PDB file of C-alpha atoms in Angstrom:
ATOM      1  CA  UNK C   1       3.096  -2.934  22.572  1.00 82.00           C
ATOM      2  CA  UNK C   2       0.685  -2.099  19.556  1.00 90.00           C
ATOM      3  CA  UNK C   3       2.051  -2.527  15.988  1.00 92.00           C
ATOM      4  CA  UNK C   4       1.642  -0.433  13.104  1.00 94.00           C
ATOM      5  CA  UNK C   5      -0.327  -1.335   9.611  1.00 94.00           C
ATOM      6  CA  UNK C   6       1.846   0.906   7.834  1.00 94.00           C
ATOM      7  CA  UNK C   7       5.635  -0.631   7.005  1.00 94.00           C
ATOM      8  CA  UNK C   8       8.162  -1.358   4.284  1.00 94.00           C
ATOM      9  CA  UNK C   9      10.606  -3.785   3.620  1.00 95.00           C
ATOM     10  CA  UNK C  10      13.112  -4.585   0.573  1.00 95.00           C
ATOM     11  CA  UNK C  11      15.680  -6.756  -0.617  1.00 95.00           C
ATOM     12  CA  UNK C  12      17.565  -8.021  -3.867  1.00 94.00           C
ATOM     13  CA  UNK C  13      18.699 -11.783  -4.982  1.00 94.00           C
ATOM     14  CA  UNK C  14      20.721 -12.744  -7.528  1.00 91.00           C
ATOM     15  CA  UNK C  15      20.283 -16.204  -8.890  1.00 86.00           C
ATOM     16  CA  UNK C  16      22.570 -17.479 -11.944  1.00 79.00           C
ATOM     17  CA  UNK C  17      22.263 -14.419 -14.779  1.00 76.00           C
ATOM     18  CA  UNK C  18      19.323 -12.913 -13.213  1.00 84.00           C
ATOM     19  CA  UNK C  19      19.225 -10.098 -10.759  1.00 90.00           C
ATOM     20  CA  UNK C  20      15.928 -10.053  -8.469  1.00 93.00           C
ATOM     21  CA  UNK C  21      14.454  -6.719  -6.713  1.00 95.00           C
ATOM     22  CA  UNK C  22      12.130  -7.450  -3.626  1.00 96.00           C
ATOM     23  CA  UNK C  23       9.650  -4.548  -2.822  1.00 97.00           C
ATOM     24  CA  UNK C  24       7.152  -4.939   0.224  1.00 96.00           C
ATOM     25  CA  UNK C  25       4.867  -2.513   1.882  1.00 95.00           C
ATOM     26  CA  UNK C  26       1.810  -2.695   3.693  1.00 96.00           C
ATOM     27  CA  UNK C  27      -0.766   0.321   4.092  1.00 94.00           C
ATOM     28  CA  UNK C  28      -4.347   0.046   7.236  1.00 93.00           C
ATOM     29  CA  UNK C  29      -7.325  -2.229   6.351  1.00 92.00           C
ATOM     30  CA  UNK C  30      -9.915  -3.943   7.225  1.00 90.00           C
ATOM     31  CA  UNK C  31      -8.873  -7.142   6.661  1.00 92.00           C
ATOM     32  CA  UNK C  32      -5.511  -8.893   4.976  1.00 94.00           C
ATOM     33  CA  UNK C  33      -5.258  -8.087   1.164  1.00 96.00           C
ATOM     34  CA  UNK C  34      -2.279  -9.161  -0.581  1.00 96.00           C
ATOM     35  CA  UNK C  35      -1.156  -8.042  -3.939  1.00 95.00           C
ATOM     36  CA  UNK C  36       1.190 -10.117  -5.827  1.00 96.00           C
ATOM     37  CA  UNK C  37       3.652  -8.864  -8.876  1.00 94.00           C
ATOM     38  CA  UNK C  38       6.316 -11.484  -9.891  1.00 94.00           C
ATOM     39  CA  UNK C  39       8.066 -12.755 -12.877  1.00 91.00           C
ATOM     40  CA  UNK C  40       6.342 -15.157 -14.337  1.00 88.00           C
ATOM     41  CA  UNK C  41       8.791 -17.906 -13.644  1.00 87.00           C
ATOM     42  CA  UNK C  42       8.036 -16.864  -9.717  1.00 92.00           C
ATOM     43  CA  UNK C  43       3.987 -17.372 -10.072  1.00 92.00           C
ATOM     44  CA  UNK C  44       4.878 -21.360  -9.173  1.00 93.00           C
ATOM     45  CA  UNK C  45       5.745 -20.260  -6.014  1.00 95.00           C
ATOM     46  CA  UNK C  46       2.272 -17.213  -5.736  1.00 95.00           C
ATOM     47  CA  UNK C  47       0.627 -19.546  -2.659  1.00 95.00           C
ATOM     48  CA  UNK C  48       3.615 -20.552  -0.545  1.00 96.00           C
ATOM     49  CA  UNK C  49       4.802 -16.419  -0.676  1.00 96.00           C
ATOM     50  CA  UNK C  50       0.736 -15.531   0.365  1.00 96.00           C
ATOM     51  CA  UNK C  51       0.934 -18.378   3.047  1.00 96.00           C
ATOM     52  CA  UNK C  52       4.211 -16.659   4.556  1.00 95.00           C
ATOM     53  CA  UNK C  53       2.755 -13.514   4.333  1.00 96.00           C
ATOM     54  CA  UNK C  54      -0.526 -14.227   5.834  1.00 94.00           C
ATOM     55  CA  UNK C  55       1.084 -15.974   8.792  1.00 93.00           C
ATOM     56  CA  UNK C  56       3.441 -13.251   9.658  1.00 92.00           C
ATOM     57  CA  UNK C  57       1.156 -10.020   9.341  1.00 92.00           C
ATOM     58  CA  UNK C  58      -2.210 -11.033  10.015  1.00 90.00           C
ATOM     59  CA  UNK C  59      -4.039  -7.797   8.905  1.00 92.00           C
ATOM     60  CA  UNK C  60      -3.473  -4.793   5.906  1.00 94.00           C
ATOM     61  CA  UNK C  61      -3.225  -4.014   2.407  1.00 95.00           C
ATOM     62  CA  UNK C  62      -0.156  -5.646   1.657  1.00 97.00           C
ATOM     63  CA  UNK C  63       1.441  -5.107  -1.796  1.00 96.00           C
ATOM     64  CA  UNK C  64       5.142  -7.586  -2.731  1.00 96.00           C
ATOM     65  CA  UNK C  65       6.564  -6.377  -6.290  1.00 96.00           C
ATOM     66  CA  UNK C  66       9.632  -8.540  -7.643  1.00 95.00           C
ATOM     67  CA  UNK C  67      11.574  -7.446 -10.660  1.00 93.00           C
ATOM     68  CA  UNK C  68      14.230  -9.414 -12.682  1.00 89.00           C
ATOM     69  CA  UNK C  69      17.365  -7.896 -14.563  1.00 82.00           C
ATOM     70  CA  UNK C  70      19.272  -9.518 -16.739  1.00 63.00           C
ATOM     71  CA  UNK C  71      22.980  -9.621 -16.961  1.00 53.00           C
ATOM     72  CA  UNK C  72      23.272  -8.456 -20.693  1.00 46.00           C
ATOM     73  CA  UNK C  73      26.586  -9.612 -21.263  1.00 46.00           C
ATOM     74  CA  UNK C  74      25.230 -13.359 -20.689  1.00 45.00           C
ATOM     75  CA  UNK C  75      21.983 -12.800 -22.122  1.00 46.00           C
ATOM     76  CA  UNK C  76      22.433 -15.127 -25.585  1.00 45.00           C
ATOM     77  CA  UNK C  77      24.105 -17.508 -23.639  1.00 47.00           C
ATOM     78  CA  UNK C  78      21.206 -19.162 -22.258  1.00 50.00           C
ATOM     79  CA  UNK C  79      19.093 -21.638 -24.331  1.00 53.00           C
ATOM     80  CA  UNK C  80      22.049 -20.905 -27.210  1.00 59.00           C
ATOM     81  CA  UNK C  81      20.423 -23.863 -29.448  1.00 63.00           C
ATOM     82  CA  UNK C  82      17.059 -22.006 -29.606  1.00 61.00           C
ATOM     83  CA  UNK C  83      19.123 -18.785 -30.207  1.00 60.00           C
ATOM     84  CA  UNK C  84      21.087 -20.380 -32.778  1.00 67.00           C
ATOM     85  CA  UNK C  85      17.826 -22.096 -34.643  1.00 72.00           C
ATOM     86  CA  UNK C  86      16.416 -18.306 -34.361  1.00 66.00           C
ATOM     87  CA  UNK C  87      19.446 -16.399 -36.189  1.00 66.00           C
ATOM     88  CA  UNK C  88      19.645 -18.977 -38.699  1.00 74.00           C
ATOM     89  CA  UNK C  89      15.678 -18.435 -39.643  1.00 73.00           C
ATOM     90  CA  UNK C  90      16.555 -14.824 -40.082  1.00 69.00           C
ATOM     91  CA  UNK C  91      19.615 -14.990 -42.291  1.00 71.00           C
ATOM     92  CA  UNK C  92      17.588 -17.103 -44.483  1.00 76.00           C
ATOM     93  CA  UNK C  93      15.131 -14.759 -44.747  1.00 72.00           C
ATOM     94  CA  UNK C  94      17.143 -12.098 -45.402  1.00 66.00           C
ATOM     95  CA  UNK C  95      18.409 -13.901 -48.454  1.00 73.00           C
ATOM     96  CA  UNK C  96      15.328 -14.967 -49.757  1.00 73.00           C
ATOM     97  CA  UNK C  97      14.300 -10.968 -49.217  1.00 67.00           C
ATOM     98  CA  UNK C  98      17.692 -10.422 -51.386  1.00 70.00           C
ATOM     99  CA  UNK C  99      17.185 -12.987 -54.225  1.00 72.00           C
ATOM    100  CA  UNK C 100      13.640 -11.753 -54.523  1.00 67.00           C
ATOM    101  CA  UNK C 101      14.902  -7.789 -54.714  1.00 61.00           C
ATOM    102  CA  UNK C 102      12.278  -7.295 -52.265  1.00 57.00           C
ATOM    103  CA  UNK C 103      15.164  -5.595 -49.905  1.00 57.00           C
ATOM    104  CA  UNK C 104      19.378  -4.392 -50.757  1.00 60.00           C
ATOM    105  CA  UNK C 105      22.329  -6.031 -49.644  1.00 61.00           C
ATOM    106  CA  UNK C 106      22.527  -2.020 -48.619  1.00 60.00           C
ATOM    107  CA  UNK C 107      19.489  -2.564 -46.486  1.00 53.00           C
ATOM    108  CA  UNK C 108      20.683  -5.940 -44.670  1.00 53.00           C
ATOM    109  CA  UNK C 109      21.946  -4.037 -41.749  1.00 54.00           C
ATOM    110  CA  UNK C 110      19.205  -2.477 -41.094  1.00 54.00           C
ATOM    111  CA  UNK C 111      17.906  -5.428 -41.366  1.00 50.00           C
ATOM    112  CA  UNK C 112      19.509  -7.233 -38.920  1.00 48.00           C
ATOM    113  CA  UNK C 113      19.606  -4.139 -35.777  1.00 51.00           C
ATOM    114  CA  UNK C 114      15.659  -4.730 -35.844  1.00 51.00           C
ATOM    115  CA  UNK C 115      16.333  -8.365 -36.164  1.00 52.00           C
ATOM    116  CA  UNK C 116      18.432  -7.876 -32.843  1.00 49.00           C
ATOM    117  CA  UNK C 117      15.924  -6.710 -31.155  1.00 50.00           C
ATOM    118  CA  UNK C 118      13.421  -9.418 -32.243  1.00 51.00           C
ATOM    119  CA  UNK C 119      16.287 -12.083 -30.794  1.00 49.00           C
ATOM    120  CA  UNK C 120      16.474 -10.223 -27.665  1.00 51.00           C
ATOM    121  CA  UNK C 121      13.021 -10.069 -27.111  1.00 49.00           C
ATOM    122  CA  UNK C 122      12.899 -13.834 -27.570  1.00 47.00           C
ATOM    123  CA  UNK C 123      15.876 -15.260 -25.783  1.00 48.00           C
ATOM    124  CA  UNK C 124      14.753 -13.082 -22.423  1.00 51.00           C
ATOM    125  CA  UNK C 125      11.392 -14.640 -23.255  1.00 48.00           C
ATOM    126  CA  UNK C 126      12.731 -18.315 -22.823  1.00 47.00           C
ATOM    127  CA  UNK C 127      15.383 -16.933 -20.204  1.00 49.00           C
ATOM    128  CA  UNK C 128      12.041 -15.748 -18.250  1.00 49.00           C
ATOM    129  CA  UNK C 129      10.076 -19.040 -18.759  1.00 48.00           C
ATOM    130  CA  UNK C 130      12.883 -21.088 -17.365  1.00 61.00           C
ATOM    131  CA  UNK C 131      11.596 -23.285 -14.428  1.00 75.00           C
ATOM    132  CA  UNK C 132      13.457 -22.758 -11.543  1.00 82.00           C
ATOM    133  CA  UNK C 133      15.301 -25.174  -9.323  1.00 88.00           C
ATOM    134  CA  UNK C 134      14.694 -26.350  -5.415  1.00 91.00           C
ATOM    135  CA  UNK C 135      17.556 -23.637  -4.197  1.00 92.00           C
ATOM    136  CA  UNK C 136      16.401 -21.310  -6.480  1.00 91.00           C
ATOM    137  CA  UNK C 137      12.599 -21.882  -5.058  1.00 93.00           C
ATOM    138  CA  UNK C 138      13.799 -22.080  -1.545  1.00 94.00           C
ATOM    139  CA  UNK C 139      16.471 -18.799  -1.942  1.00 95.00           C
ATOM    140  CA  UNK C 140      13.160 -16.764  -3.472  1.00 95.00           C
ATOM    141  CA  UNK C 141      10.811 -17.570  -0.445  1.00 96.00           C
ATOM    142  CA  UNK C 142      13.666 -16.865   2.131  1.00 97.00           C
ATOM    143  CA  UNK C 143      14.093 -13.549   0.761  1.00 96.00           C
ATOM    144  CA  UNK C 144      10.906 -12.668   0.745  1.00 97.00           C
ATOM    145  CA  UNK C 145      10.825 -14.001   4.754  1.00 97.00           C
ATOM    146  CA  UNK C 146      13.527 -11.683   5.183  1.00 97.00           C
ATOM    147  CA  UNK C 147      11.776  -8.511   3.442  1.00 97.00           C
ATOM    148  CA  UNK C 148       8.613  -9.326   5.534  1.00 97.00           C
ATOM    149  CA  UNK C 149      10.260  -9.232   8.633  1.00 96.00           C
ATOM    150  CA  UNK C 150      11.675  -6.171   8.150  1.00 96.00           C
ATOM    151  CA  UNK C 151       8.372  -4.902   7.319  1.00 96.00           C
ATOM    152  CA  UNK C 152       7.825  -6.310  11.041  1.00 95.00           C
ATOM    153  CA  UNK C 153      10.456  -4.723  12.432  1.00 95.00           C
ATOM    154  CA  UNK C 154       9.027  -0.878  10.600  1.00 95.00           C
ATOM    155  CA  UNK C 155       5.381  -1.650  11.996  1.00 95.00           C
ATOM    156  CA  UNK C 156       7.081  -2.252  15.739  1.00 94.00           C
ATOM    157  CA  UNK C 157       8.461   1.266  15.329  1.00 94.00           C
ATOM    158  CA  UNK C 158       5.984   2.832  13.599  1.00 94.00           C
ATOM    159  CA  UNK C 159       3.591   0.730  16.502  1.00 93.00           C
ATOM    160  CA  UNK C 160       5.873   2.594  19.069  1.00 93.00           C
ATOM    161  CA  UNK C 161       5.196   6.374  17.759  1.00 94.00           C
ATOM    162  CA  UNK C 162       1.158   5.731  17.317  1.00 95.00           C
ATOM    163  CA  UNK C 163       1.214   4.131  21.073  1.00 95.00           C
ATOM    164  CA  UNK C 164       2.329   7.374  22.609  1.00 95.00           C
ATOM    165  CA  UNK C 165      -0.014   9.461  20.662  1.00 96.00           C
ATOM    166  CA  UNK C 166      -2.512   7.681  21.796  1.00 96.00           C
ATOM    167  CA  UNK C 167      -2.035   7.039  25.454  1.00 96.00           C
ATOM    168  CA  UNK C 168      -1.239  11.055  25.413  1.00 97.00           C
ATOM    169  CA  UNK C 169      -5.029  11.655  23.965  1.00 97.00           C
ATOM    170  CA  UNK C 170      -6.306   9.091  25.851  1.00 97.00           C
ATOM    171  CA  UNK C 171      -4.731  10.738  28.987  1.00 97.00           C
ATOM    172  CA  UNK C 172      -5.836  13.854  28.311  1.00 97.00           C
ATOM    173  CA  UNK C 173      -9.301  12.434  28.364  1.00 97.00           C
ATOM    174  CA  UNK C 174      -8.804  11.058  31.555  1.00 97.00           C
ATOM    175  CA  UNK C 175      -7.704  14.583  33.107  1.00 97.00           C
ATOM    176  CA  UNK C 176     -11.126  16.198  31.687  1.00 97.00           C
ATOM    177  CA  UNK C 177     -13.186  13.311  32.992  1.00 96.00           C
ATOM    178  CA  UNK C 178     -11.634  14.341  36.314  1.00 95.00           C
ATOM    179  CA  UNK C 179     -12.187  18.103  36.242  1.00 95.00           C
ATOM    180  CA  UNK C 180     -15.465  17.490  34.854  1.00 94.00           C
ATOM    181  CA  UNK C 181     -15.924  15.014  38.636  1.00 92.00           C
ATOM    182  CA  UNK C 182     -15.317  17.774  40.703  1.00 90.00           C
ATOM    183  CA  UNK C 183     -17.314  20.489  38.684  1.00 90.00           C
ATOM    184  CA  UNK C 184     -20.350  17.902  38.665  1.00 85.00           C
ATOM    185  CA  UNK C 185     -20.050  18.285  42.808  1.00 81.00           C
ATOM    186  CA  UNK C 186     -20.339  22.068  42.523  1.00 84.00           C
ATOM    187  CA  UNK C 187     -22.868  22.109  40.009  1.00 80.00           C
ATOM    188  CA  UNK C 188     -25.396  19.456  41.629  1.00 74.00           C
ATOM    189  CA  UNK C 189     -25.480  22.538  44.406  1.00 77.00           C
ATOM    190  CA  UNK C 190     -26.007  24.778  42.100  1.00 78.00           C
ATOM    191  CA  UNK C 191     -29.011  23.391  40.587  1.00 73.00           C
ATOM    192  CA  UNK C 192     -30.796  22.935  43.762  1.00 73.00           C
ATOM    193  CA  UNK C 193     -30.073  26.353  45.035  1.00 78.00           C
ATOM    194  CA  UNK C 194     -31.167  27.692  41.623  1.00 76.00           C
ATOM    195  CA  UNK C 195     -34.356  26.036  42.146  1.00 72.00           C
ATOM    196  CA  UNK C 196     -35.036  26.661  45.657  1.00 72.00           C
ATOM    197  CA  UNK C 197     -34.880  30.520  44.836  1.00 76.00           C
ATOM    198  CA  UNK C 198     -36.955  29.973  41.959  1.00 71.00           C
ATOM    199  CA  UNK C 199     -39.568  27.949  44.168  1.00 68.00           C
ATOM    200  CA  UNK C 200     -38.952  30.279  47.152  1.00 70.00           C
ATOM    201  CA  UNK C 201     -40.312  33.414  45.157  1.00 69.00           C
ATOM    202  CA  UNK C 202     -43.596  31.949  44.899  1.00 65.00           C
ATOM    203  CA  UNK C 203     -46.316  32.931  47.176  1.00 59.00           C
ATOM    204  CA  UNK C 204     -47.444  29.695  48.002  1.00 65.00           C
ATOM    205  CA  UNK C 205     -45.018  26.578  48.253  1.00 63.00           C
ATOM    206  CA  UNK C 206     -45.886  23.168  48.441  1.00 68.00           C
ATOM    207  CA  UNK C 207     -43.307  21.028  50.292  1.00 68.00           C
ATOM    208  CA  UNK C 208     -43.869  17.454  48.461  1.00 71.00           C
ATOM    209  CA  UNK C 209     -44.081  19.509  45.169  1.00 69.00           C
ATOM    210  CA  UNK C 210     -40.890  21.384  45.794  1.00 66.00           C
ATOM    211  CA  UNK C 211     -38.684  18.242  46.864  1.00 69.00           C
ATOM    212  CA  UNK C 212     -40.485  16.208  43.573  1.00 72.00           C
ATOM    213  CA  UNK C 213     -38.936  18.967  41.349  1.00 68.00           C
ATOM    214  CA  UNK C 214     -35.436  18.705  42.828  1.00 68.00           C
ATOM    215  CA  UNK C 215     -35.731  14.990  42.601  1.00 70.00           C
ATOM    216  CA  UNK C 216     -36.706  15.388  38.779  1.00 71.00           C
ATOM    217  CA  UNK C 217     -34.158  17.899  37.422  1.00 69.00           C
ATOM    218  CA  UNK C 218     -31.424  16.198  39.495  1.00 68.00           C
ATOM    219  CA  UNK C 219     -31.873  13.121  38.195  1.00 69.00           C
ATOM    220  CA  UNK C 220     -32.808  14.820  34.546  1.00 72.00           C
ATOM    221  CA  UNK C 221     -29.354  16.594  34.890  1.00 75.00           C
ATOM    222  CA  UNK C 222     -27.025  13.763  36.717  1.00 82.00           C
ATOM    223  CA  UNK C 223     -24.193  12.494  34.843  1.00 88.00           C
ATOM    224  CA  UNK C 224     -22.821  10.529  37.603  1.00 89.00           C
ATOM    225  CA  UNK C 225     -23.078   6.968  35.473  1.00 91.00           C
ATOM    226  CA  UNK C 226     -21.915   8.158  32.610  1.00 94.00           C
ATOM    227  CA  UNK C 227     -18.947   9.522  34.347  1.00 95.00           C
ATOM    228  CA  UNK C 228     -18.567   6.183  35.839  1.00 95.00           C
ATOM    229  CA  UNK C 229     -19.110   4.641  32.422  1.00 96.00           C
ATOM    230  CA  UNK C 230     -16.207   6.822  30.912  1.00 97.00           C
ATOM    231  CA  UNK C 231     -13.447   5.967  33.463  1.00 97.00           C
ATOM    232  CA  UNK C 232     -14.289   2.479  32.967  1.00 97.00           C
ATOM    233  CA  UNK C 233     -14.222   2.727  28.939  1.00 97.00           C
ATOM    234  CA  UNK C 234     -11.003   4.628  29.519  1.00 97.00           C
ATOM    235  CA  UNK C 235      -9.170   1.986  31.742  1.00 96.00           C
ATOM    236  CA  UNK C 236     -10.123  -0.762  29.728  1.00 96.00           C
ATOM    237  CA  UNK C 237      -8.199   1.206  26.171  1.00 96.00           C
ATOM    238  CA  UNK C 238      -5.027   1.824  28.760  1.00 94.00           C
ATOM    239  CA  UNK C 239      -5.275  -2.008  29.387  1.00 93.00           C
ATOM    240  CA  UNK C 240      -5.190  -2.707  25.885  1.00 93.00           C
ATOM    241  CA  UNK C 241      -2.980  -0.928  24.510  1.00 91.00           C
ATOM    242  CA  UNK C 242      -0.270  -3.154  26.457  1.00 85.00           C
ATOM    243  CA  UNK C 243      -1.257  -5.905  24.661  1.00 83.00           C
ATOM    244  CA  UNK C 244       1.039  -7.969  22.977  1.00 80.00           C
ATOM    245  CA  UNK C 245      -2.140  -8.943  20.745  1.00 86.00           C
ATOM    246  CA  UNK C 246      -3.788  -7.177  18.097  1.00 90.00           C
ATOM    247  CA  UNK C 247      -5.788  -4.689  19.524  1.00 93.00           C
ATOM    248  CA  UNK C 248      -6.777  -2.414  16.367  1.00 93.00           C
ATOM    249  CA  UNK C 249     -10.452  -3.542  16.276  1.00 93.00           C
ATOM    250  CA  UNK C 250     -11.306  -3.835  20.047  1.00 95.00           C
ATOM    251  CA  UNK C 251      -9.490  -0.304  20.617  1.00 96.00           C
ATOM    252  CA  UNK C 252     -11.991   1.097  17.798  1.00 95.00           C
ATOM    253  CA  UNK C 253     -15.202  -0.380  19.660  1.00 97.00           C
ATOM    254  CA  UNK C 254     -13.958   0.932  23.086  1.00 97.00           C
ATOM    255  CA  UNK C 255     -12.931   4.831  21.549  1.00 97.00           C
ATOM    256  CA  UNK C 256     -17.169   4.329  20.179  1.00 97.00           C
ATOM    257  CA  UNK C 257     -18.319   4.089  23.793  1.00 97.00           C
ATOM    258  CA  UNK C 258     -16.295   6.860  24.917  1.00 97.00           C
ATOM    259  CA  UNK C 259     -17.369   9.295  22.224  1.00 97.00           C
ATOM    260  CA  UNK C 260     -21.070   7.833  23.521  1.00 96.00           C
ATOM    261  CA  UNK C 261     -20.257   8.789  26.870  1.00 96.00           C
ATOM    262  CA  UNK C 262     -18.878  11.945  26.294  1.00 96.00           C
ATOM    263  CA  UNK C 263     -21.989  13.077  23.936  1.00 95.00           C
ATOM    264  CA  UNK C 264     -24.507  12.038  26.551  1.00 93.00           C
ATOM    265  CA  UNK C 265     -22.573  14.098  29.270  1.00 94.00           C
ATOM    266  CA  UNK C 266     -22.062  17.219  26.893  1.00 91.00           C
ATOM    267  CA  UNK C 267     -26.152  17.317  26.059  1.00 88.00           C
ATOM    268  CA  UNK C 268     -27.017  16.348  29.771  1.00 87.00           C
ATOM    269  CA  UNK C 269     -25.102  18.354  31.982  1.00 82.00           C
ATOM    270  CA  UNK C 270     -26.761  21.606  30.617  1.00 81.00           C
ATOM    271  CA  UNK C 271     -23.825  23.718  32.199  1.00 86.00           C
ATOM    272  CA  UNK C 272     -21.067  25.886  29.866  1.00 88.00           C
ATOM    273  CA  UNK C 273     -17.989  24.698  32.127  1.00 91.00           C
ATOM    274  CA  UNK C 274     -18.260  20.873  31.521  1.00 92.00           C
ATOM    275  CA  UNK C 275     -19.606  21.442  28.148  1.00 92.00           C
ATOM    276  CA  UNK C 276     -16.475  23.653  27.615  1.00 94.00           C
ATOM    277  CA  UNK C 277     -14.210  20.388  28.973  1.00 96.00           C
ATOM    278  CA  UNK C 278     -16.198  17.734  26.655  1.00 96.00           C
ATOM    279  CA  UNK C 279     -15.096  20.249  23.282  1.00 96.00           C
ATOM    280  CA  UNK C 280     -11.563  19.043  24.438  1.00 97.00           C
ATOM    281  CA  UNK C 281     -12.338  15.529  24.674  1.00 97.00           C
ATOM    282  CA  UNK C 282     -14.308  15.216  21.673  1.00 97.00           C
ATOM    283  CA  UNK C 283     -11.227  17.150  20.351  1.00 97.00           C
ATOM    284  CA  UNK C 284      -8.409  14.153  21.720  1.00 97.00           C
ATOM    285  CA  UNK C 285     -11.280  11.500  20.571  1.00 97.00           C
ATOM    286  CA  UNK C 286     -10.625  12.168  17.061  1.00 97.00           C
ATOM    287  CA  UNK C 287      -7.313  12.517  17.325  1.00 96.00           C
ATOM    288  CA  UNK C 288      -7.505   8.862  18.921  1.00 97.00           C
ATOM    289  CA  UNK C 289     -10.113   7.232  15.969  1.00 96.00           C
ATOM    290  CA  UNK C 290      -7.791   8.503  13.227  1.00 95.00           C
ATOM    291  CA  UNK C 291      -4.810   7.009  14.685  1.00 95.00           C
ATOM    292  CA  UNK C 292      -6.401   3.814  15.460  1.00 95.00           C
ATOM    293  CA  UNK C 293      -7.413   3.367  11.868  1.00 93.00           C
ATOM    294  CA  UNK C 294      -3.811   1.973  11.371  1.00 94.00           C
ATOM    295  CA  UNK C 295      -3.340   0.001  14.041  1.00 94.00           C
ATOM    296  CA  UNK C 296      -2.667  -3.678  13.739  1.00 90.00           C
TER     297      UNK C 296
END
């Protein structure tokens, strides 16, 4: 079964007073590109994350955001020395500002609610900068093993719907390369009755020159390899779409030599029926690139 580029996973963590979102999703590409947004107290951990993910999905644009909350009741709790050494810098400050009439005791509270903010800002910067433990590193990475496989589990499904579009296009192919077999019969008649009548009207026929011309526009006009060429093309996608393996590339190269085949037998055949019936195939052919653009 194919997979999917396209998937999303999520997940959340809380570790002592902080409260981690986990955000994963991949989108088609070339290659593997991963984008990284952590915490900066996660960055330690930046390669073994991009080694998990690398090993797991192989190929996409794959984009991990982590958040952290804080639990605001226990936020001046942490590092409380620090915090401590921090408010009594600011009450002396706010003395000095008083003795030297620079502010009013009247002013001190205002003061002090822009002070607040200052603190906050500076005990969640030391709360943020806190190296983490072994179980904290190891409950991190397991989390994001978990969000990854789920983003797995989406491409599978998502791998399930583009498989079915695609063998129904492919199909559908198939069904006009075999009405396009049995017109081919008719019409290799056609041509040589066309061109007996033509040759017939003329007063004077030479034999060897009359069989050379059928021999030329025959063979000018015969799509019989290129028939052959296209079932071949199209049992060879059909195989590999039942792949457990990821196909994405090798299905691209194979719908190219289709479309190939299909152009040479819609300027070749020189007759409106099959050139009617290749319209319709180009028609499921793009159908089939565009979905194959996001497959793993």
């Amino acid at each position: 079964m194919i997979l999917s580029m396209t998937g999303f996973g999520s997940g959340e963590l809380i570790l002592n007073n902080s409260h981690f979102n986990f955000y994963i999703k991949s989108l088609n590409s070339k290659n593997l590109d991963i984008s990284l947004k952590v915490p900066s107290r996660i960055r330690i951990l930046e390669f073994d994350i991009r080694r998990l993910i690398s090993k797991k999905l192989i190929r996409g644009k794959v984009e991990l955001l982590i958040t952290q909350d804080y639990d605001r009741q226990e936020l001046y709790i942490q590092n409380s020395d620090l915090f401590k050494s921090e408010v009594s810098k600011i009450e002396k400050m706010r003395k000095s500002l008083i003795e030297e009439k620079i502010i009013s005791e009247n002013f001190s509270d205002n003061f002090w609610t822009g002070s607040a903010k200052h603190l906050q800002i500076f005990n969640r910067t030391q709360n943020n900068s806190s190296k983490l433990n072994a179980n904290s590193k190891k409950k991190i990475l397991q989390k994001v093993k978990e969000i990854v496989e789920e983003l797995s589990q989406f491409r599978l499904k998502e791998g399930s719907v583009l498989e079915k579009d695609l063998l129904y296009n492919i199909n559908s192919i198939y069904n006009n390369l075999e009405r396009i077999n049995k017109r081919a019969i008719k019409r290799k008649n056609e041509v040589r009755t066309k061109l007996q009548n033509k040759i017939l009207a003329l007063k004077e026929v030479d034999k060897d020159r009359f069989e050379q011309e059928i021999i030329y526009y025959i063979e000018k006009y015969d799509i019989n390899e290129e028939l052959i060429r296209l079932d071949s093309h199209i049992n060879l996608f059909q195989k590999n779409i039942n792949s457990n393996k990821p196909v994405g590339k090798k299905l691209g190269f194979i719908s190219q030599e289709i479309g190939r085949e299909i152009n040479t037998i819609g300027s070749k055949a020189n007759d409106f029926n099959i050139q009617k019936i290749v319209i319709s195939m180009k028609e499921n052919l793009e159908k089939v690139k565009e979905q194959i653009l996001n497959v793993l």
